[in-house]
Each structure stands twice: as C-alpha cells, then as structure tokens.
XYZ file of C-alpha atoms in Angstrom:
598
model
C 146.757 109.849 101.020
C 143.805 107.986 99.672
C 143.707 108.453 95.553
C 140.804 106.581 94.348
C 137.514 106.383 96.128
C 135.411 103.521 95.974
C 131.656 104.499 96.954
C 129.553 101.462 97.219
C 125.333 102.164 97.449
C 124.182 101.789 101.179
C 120.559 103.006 100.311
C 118.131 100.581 101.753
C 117.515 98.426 97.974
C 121.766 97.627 97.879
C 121.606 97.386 101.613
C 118.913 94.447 100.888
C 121.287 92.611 98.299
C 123.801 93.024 100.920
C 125.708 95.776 99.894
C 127.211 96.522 103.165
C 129.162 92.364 103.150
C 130.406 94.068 99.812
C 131.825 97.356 101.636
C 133.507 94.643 104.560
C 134.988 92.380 102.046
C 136.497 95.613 100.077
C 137.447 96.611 103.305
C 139.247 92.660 104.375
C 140.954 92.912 100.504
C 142.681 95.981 99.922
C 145.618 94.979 102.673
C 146.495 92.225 101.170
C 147.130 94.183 98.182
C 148.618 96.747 100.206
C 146.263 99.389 99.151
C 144.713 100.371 102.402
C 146.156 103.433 102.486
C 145.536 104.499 98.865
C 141.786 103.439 98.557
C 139.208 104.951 100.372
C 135.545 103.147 101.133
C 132.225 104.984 101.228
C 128.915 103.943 102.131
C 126.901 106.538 100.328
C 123.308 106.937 99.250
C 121.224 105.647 96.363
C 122.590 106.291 92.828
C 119.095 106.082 91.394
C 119.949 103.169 89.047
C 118.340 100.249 91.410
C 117.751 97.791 89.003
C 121.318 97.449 88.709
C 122.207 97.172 92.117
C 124.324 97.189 94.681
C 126.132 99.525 92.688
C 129.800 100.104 92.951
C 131.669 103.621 91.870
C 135.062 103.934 91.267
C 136.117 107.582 91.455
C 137.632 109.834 89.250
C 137.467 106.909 87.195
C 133.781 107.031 86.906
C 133.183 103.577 86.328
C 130.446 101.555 87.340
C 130.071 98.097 88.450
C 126.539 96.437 88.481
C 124.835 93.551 90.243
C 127.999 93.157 92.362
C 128.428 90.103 94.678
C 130.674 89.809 97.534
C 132.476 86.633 95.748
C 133.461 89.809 92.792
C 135.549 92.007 94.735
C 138.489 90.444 94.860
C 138.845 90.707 91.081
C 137.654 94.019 91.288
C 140.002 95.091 93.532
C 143.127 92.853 91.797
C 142.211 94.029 88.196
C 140.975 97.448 89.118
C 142.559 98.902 91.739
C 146.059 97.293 91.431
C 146.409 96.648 87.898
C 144.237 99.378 86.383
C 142.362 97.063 84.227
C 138.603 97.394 84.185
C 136.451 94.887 84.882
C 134.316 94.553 82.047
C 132.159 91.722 82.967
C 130.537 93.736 85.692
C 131.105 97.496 83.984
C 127.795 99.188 83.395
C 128.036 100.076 79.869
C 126.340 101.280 76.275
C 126.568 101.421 72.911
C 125.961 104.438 70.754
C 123.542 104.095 68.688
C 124.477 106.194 66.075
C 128.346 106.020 66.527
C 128.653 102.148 67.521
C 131.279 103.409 70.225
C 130.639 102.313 73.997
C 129.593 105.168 75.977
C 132.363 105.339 78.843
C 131.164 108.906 80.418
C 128.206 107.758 83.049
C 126.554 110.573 82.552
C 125.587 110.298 78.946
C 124.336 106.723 79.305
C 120.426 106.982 78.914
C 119.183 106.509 82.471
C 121.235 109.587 83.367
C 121.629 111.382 80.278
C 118.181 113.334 80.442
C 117.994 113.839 84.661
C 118.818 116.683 86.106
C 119.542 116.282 89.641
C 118.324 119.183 92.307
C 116.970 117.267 95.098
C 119.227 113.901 94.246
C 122.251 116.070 94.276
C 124.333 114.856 96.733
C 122.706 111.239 96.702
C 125.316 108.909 95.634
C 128.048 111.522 95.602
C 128.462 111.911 99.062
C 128.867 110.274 102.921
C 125.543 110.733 104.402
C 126.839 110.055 107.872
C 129.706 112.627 107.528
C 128.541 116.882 108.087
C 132.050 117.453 106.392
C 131.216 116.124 103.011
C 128.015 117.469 102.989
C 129.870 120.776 104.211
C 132.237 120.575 101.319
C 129.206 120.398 98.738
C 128.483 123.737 99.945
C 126.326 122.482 102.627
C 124.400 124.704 105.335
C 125.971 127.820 102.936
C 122.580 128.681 102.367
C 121.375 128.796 106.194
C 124.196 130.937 106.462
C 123.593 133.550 103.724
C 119.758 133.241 104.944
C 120.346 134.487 109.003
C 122.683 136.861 108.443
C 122.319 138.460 105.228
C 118.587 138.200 104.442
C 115.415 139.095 106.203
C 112.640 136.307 107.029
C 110.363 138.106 104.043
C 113.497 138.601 101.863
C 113.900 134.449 102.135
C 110.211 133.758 101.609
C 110.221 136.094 98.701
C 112.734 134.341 97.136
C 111.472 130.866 97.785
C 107.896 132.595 95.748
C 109.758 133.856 92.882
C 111.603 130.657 92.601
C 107.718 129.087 92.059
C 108.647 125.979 94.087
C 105.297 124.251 94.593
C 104.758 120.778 96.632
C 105.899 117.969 95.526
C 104.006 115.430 98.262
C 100.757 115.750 95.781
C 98.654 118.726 96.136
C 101.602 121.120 94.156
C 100.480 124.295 96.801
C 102.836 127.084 96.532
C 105.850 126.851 98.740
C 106.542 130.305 99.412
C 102.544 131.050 99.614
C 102.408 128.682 102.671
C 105.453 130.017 104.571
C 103.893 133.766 104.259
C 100.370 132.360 105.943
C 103.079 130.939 108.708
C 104.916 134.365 108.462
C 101.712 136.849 108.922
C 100.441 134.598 111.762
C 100.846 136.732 115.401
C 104.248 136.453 116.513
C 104.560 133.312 119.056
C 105.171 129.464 118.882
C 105.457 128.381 115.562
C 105.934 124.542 114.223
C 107.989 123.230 110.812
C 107.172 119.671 110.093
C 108.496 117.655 107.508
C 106.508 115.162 105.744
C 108.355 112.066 105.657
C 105.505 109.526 105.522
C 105.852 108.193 101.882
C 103.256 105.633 101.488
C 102.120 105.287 98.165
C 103.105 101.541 96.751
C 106.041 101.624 94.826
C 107.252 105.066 96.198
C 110.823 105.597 97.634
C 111.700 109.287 96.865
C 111.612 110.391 99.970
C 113.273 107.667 101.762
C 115.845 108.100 99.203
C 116.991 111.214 99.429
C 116.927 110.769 103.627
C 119.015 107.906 103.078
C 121.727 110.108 100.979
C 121.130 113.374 101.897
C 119.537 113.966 105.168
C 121.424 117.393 106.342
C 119.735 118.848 102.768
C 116.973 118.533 104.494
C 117.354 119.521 107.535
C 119.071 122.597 106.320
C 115.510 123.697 104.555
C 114.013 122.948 107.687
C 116.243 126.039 109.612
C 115.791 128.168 107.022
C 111.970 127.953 106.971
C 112.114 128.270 110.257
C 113.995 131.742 109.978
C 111.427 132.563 107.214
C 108.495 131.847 109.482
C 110.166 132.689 112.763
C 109.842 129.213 114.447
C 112.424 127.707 116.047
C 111.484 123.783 116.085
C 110.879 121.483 113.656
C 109.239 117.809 113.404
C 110.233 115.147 111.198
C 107.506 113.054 110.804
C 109.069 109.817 109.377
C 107.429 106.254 109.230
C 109.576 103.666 111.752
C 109.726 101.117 109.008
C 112.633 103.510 107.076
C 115.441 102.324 109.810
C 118.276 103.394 107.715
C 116.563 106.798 107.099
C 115.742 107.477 110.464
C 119.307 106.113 111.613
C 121.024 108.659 109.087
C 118.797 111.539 110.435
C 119.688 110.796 114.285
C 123.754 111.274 113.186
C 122.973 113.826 111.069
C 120.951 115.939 113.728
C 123.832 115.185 116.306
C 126.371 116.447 114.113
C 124.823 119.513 113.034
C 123.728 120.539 116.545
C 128.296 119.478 117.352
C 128.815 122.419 114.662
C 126.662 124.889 116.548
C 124.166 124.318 113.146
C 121.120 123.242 115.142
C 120.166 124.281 118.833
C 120.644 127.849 120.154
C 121.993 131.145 118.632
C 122.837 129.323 115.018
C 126.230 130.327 113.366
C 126.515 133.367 116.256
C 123.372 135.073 115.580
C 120.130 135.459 117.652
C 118.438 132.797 115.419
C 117.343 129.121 117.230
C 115.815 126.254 115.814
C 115.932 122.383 116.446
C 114.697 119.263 114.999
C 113.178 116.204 116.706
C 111.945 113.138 114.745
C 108.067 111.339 115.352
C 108.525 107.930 114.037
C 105.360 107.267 112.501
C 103.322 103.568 112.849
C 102.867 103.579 108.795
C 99.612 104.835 108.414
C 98.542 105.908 104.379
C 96.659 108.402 106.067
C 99.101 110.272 107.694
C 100.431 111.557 104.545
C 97.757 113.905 105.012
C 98.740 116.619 106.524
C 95.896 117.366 109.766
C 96.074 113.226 110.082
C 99.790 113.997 110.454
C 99.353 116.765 113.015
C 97.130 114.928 115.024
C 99.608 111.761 114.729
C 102.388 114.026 116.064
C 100.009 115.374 119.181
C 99.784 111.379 120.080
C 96.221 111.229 118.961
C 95.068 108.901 116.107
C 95.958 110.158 112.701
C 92.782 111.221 111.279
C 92.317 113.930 109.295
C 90.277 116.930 110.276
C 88.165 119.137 108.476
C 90.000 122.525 106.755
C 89.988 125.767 107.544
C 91.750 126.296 109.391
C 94.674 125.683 107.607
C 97.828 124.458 109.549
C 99.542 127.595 108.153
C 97.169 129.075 111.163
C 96.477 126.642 113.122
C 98.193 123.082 113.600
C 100.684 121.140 115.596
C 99.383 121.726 119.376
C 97.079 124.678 117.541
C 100.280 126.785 116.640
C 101.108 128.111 112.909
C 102.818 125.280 111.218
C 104.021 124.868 107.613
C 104.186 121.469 106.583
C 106.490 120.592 103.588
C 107.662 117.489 102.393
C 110.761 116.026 102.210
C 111.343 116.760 98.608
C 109.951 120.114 98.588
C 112.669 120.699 101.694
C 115.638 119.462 99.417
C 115.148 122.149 97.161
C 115.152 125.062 99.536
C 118.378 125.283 100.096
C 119.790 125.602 96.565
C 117.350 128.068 95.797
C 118.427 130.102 98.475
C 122.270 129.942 97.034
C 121.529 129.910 93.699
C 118.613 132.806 93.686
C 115.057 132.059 92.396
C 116.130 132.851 88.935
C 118.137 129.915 88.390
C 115.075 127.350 89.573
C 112.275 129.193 87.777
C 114.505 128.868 84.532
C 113.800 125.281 84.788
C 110.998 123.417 84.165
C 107.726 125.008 82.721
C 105.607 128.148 83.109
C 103.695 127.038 85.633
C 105.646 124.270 87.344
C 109.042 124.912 87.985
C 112.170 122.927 88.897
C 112.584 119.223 88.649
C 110.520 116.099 89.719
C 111.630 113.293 91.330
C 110.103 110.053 90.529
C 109.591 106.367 91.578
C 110.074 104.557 88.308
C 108.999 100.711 88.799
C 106.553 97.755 87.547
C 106.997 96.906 83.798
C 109.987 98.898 82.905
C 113.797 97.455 82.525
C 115.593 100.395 84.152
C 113.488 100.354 87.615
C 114.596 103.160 89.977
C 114.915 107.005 90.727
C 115.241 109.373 88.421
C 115.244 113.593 88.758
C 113.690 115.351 85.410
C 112.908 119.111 84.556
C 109.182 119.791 84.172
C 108.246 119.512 80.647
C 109.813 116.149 79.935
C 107.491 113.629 78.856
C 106.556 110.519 79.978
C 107.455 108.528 76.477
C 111.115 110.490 77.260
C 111.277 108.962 81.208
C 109.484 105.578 80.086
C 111.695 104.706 76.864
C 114.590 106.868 77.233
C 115.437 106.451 80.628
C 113.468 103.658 82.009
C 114.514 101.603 78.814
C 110.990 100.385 77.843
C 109.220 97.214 78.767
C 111.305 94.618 79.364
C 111.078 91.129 77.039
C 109.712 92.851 74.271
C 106.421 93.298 76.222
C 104.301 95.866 74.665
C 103.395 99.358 76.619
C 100.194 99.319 78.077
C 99.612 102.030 80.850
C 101.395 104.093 83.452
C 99.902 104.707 86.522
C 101.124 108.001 87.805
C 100.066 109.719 91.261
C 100.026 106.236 93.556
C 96.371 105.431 94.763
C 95.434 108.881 94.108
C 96.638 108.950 90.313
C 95.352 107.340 87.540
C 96.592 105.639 84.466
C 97.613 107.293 81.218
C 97.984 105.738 77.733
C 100.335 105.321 75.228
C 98.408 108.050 72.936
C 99.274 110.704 76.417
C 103.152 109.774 76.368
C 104.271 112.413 74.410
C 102.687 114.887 77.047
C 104.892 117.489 78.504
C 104.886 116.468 82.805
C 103.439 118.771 85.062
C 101.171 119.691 87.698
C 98.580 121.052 86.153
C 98.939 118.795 82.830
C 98.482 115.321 84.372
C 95.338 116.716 86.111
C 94.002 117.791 83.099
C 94.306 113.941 81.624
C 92.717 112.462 84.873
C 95.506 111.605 86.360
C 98.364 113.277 89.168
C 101.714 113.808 89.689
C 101.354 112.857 93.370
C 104.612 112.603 95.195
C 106.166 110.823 92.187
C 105.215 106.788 92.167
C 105.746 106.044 88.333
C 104.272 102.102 87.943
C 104.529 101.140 84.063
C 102.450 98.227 82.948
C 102.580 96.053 80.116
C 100.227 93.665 78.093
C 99.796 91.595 80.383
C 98.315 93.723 82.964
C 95.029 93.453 83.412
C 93.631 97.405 83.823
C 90.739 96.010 86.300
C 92.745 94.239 88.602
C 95.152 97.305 88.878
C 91.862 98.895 90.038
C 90.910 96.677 91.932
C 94.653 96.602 93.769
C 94.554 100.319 94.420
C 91.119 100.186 95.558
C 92.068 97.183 98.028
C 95.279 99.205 99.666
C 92.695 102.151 99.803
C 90.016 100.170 102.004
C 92.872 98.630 104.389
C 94.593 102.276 104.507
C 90.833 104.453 104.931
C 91.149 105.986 108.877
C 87.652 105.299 108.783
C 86.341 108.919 110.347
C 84.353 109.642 107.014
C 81.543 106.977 105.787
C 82.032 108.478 102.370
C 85.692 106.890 102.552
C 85.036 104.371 105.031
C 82.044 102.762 103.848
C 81.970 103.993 99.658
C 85.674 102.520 98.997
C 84.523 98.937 100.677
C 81.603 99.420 98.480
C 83.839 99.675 95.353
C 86.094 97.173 95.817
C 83.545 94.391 96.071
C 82.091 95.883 92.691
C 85.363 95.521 91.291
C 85.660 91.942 93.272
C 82.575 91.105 91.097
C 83.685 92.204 88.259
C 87.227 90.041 88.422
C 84.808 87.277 89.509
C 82.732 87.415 86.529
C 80.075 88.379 88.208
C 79.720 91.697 86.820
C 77.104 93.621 84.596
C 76.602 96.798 82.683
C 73.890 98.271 85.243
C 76.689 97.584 87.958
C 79.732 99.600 85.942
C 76.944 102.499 85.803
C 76.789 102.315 89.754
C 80.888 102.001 90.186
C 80.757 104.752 88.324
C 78.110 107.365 90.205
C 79.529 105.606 93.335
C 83.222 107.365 92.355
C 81.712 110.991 92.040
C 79.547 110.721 94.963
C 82.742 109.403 96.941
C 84.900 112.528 95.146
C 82.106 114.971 96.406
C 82.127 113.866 99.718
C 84.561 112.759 101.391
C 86.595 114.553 104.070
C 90.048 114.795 102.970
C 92.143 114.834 99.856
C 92.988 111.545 100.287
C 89.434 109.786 100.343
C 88.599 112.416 97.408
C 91.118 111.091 95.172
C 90.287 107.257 96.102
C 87.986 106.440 93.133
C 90.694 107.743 90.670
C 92.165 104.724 89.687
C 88.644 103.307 88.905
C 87.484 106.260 87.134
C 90.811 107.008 85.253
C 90.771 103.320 84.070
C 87.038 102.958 83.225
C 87.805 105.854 80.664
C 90.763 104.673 79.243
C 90.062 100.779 79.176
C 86.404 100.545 78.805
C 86.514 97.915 76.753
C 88.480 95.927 79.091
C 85.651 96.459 81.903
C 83.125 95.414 78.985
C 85.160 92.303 78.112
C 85.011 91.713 82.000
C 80.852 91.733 82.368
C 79.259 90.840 78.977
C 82.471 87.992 77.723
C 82.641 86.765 81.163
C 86.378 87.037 79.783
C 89.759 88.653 81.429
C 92.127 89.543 77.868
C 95.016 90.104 80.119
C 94.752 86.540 81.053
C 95.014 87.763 85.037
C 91.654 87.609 86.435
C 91.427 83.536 87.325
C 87.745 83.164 87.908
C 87.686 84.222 84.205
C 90.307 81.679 83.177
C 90.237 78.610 80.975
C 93.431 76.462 80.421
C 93.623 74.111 77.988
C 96.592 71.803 75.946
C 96.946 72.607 71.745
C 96.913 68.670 71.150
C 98.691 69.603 67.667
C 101.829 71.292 69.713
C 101.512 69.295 73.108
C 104.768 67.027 73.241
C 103.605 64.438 74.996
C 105.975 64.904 77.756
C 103.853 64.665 80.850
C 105.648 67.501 82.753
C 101.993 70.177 82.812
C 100.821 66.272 84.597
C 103.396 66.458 86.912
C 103.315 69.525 88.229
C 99.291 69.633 88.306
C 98.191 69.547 92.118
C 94.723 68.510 91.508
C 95.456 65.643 88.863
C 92.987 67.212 86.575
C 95.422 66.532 83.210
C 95.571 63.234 81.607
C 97.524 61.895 78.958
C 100.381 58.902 78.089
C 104.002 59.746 77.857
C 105.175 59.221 74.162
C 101.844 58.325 72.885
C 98.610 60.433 73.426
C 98.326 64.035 73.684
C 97.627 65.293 76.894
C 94.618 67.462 78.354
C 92.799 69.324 81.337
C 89.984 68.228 82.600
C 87.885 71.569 83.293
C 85.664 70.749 85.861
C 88.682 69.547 88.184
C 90.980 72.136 87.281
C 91.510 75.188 90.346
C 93.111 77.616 87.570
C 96.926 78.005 89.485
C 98.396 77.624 86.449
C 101.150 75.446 87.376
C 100.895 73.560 84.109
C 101.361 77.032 81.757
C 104.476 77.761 84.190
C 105.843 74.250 83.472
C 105.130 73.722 80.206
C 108.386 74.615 77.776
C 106.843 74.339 74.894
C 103.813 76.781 74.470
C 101.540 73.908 74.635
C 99.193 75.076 77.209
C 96.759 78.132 75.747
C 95.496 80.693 78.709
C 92.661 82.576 78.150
C-alpha cells in the first residue's frame, strides 16, 4: 500500500526540461531502496509555478522540489523518501517577512498565496490520464446531477445566474449564448470547444488540457444537455501533442464508463466528442474562421449575423466556448451559481486564468478572483522584475491588448475595466516588461505576428496592418517623422472601423495603446533619431569610456568586423563608427562597463 505520492509535472514546459527521464529514474531508484511498493509515481499536470520547473511534489508532505535534474533523484529519494530528511538544496522555500520564519505550507508562499484555483483545480493534483482520479475529485458529478435531476433551461439558468462570461476575449455571456442555442428549432445542434490558443506567450488553455482534460469534456455534455445537442468538436491546434494525446485517453475512457456515447449514465441523453486538430492558424481563434476550419474550408472569418448560436458548424446552432470558459461549468453546476457569482466583481464574476511571462521572476500560470490587481499578480505573485530591473509596462490581451502602466497597477482586473484603460483581458497572456524594453519595438512585434497571422479576406486587415508595420519599421529605422505618427495613428481607427472581424479590429491596439502611454518614446524615435531603451539598432551608437576601458582587448576580440582598436596594457581602446554593424558583441563581452550603448 503506497504511502507517499510523488507527483512529478508532465505539462509540456517540465516535459521540455525532461521531466519525464526524472519520473523513469524515480521509477529505476526506489527498488533499490526497496520502496517500490510504498511510493507511488504520478505524471500529473502543470503546477502553475513554471519558472521553477520540472517540479517535484511530495505528498502529504507538501514539499516542493525545484529545477530538478535527473542526476538529483537519487538523493531525493535516499534523504527523502528513506530517511525522512528534506532536501533543502532543492526545497522551494520563503521567508516571512514579518516573522523571519520559513514558510513550509505551499500554499501561503506568494505565488500561491493570493490564487484561487477554479479552472486549475485539478491541474497538478491529479493523473490526467486516469478517469478514476478525476472521478474521485468529484468528477462527471455534475453531468450527473445535470441529466437526471435538472431540466436543459434549469442548467442554462444556472450557468446565467452564475454570470460566467468568456474567457477566450470577447467576455459574452455564457449562459446568454447557450439560450440562443436552446430557442433555436429543435434539430442538429453543434458544441465546439475553442482550443486554438494563439496569442504569444499564452498557455492557459493548453494547460489545463494537459491536467485536466475530462473537466472539460464534462462541460462539453452538459452544454450539450442544456442546448439539446448531442456532439461536440474540440477544435485544438496539432502543435499541443501532449494535449491532444491526453484528450484521445481521456475521451476513450469516458465513453469505457458509459460517460460519452449513447444513453449517458442510463438516461435518454447522447452526446460525443471528436477532436479537429487545427494547422495553427491566429485566425482561427475566431470563432466563424473556426467553423469554417472545422467544415475543411480555409479558416476565414465570415461576416456576423448570423451568429453561430443560429447558424454555424455545417449551418446548425452551435455554441462555441472556450476551453476555460468549459472548465468552469462543471463546478458551477455542483456548487450552484451562488457560490461563483460570490466571487469576483459585480460585473465579472469568478476567477481568471492568466499567462504570466516576459520580465517577471515568477513566470507561469496563475488563477485570481476578479478584482485583484495587476500590482497584486505582478509583485505579489509574479515576484517583480527580475535583477532589480525597473517596471515598465504590461501588455495584457496578446495582439489584441494593449499595454498598461505602472500609474494603472493598482486597478481592480476585469472585463470591462481593462477596456476602459485601452487595453483587454483577452484570453489571459500577461507579458511584463522592464526598462529595457523598448515600447516601439513591442509594437512593432505585435504588429509583425499580426501581418504573418492576417487570413487576408479583408483589405482593411490584409493590406492596413502591412501598412503599419512598415511605419513602425521606419520608425525603429530612424526614419520616422511627426507627420508619419499622425498617419499611424488615423491608419489604426480607420483599420478599427473597418475591418471584418474582431480580430483585425483589435490589430492596431498595441500601436494605439502604446502611442498613448509612451509618446515620448515614439517622439524620441522621429525627432532624436534616438531609441532610450537602447533596442532599436539602426538608432544605436557604441562607444568605449576611455577613463573606465581596461585595456584588456577582449570588446577587440570578440568584434567580427575589426572595427575596435587599441594596445593591450597600454592605450585605451575604441570603435571605429563607420565600420561598426551595431551586434553588440563588444557590450556582451565587455566585464567591466566600459562600453556605453545608446
């Protein structure tokens, strides 16, 4: 009988610092130690603390082990499993800032102390490959108490009353959508999750398919009861292997327990689930792109109404829902609409999952009530900038979002809040930046990915976003004026205005959100012909402080163009303008702060 359990992160970050060589060597250990029988191995899913990873659990001793390699499980397995002793070296650990005691409870450290996990619930706590243990965290409960104790309006009343709204972007009413489905003619009818995260930096979705796919698929029978449809799509990009390989076992399984397929749990209710891998278009996060995508057509978005509530996959009702918004359902269901709307604010309820990444020490996901603010997730959790970097910006919402400043930190997160600031929640990519970002060249990134991603039906989108790009191009180039940051400018509006879908509305955000907030940086950009951020290398100059240069010939060494000159020991050396290409080998090399960037 196995008395500890050792649950080692299999999400697809661990997996990547070969997590899974960890689980095999735990797995070639133990018998020699003769604990085989006592010690129990899980691959789980991601415990949201990725910057830390792969992550090893001991349970119920709830301890932590960081960053570990496959050359530190024999110790952890001699010191901690046989002789009880904790290996500190690897622990993940704090100290109490008030008290000076280390915090030993993992759930008051920082990065979890704040979170509150709906949607993550199971992630990390469970086997997502094993029904059983999703089972015994009162799994498919919900589907249960849905088909044969509540009516399909009964379900969808309680999913409005919760005040669950989207969480891929647009924040739409859950329980709104599933009555459109609902009051359609009775008939065919389609539920399609949207799997196809593809905003940079974004992996909350994939996430919580990784650890928790039956959540999911759970929502997707019960909003099929709700809307009477009995199949589902789950339309998941092909590059998530090990979320699409979790949801194949976990859609086998379920239909083994008589949970999927025909007459569900003995009543007269059906649904299935297939999956559409998805080629890992941006576009198809749209929802009509997706439909078409799904109907093997190209995924391009077409114009609405009709709404897909009345008319979408194969010209059937269909609510679409992503995967977040699906891993709520279920607990809202068991734990009544009360319980979720008592979370969060007045208008958006429940938790948000986010993407937390770029300039920020604790990268990775974290689960928050609505109403926390950003200075709370950014300092509290995320642990600030890392080497004493200053905050700059966070760019909130993906390629659709914008960038809010440190004077918006302290503003409660919601919907309606970070529209209000020019900005978007989005489906929750969180990308902090520091001093040395330079606010044009984010632009200028988002606007790039935008151009490459545009399906190209709409010359608003298609043309306007190529348009704006080589603006910003300019600009970076030092080629920029004031007349032209007037045209970027009207060109962003007339783009908003125009363009087809939600996605090529929201393109020019990132430009328009950052000319507002760093205008001067924009200015510095056109009139200085200078980049402060030190980023933009047309705008660059390098040059050698002769007073702290120590003569050491290593920035000569390591330039590839031979444009520094000097003698070793004797004469100060310096860079030679007109040969220099700006790859700032020498400022990399140089250990001394000798070399000035700007």
């Amino acid at each position: 009988m196995e008395r500890i359990n050792v649950m080692i992160c299999a999400g697809t970050g661990c997996t990547s610092s070969n997590s899974a060589l960890v689980a095999e060597k735990f797995r070639e250990v133990l018998p020699v130690y003769g604990l085989e029988d006592e010690v129990k191995i899980i691959k789980t899913g991601c415990f949201g603390l990725c910057q830390k990873g792969p992550i090893v659990a001991i349970y119920p001793d709830k301890v932590f082990y960081c960053h570990v390699k496959v050359e530190d499980v024999e110790e952890i397995v001699s010191e901690h499993l046989y002789k009880g002793r904790v290996v500190k070296r690897l622990e993940l650990s704090e100290i109490d800032e008030k008290t000076k005691e280390k915090i030993l409870d993992i759930d008051k450290i920082n990065f979890y102390a704040k979170q509150k996990r709906i949607a993550l619930k199971n992630c990390g706590v469970i086997n997502p490959e094993d029904i059983q243990e999703y089972i015994a965290k009162d799994g498919y409960m919900a589907l249960g108490k849905a088909i044969t104790s509540m009516t399909p309006q009964e379900v969808i009343d309680e999913v409005k009353a919760s005040g669950l709204r989207g969480r891929g972007g647009g924040g739409f009413p859950t329980g709104v959508k599933w009555q459109t489905a609902h009051d359609q003619p009775e008939g065919q009818k389609y539920v399609i999750c949207n799997a196809d995260e593809g905003d940079p930096g974004a992996f909350m979705d994939r996430s919580i398919l990784e650890g928790d796919p039956h959540s999911v698929i759970e929502a997707m029978a019960i909003a099929g009861y709700a809307i009477g449809a009995n199949h589902g799509y789950v339309y998941i990009r092909a590059e998530y292997p090990i979320a699409v390989q979790r949801l194949k076992i976990a859609i086998d399984q379920a239909h083994e327990l008589g949970l999927l397929g025909e007459n569900i749990l003995g009543t007269t209710f059906s649904f299935d689930v297939e999956l559409r891998l998805g080629a890992g278009a941006f576009v198809c996060g749209e929802e009509t792109a997706l439909i078409m995508s799904i109907e093997g057509k190209r995924g391009m978005p077409v114009p609405k109404p009709p709404f897909p509530a009345v008319s979408g996959v194969w010209g059937k009702p269909t609510i679409i829902n992503n995967v977040e918004t699906f891993a709520n359902v279920a607990q809202i269901i068991l734990n009544g609409s009360a319980w979720f709307a008592s979370i969060g604010t007045e208008k958006s309820k429940g938790t948000k999952v986010f993407a937390l990444g770029g300039k920020i020490a604790n990268t990775g996901l974290v689960e928050i009530p609505m109403g926390t603010t950003l200075r709370e997730i950014i300092y509290e959790i995320g642990g600030g900038c890392p080497n004493n970097k200053n905050f700059k910006a966070v760019q909130t919402g993906g390629p659709s979002g914008g960038c809010l400043t440190e004077e918006q930190l302290d503003t409660p997160i919601d919907f309606d809040n970070l529209v209000q600031l020019g900005s978007m929640m989005g489906s929750g990519g969180m990308i902090v930046l520091d001093e040395d970002n330079c606010m044009v060249d984010v632009a200028r990134f988002y606007l790039d990915f935008i151009v490459d991603e545009s399906c190209g039906k709409c010359t608003p989108c298609r043309v306007g976003t190529k348009r704006l790009l080589e603006m910003l191009e300019k600009i970076t180039k030092g080629e920029g004026t004031l007349e032209l940051l007037d045209e970027m400018e009207d060109l962003c509006y007339k783009i908003k205005e125009s363009a087809l879908c939600g996605l090529g509305q929201t393109a020019p955000n990132p430009v328009l959100s950052t000319l507002k907030q760093f205008r001067e940086e924009y200015i510095a950009h056109v009139v200085d012909k200078r980049c402060p951020a030190g980023v933009c290398k047309a705008l660059l100059t390098y040059s050698i402080k002769p007073d702290v240069c120590r003569k050491c010939s290593l920035c000569a060494k390591n330039c590839p163009v031979q444009a520094i000159s000097g003698v070793v020991g004797k004469e100060a050396y310096r860079i030679d303008t007109t040969k220099c290409i700006k790859c700032g080998a020498c400022f990399t090399s140089c250990r001394f702060n000798a070399i000035e960037r700007r």
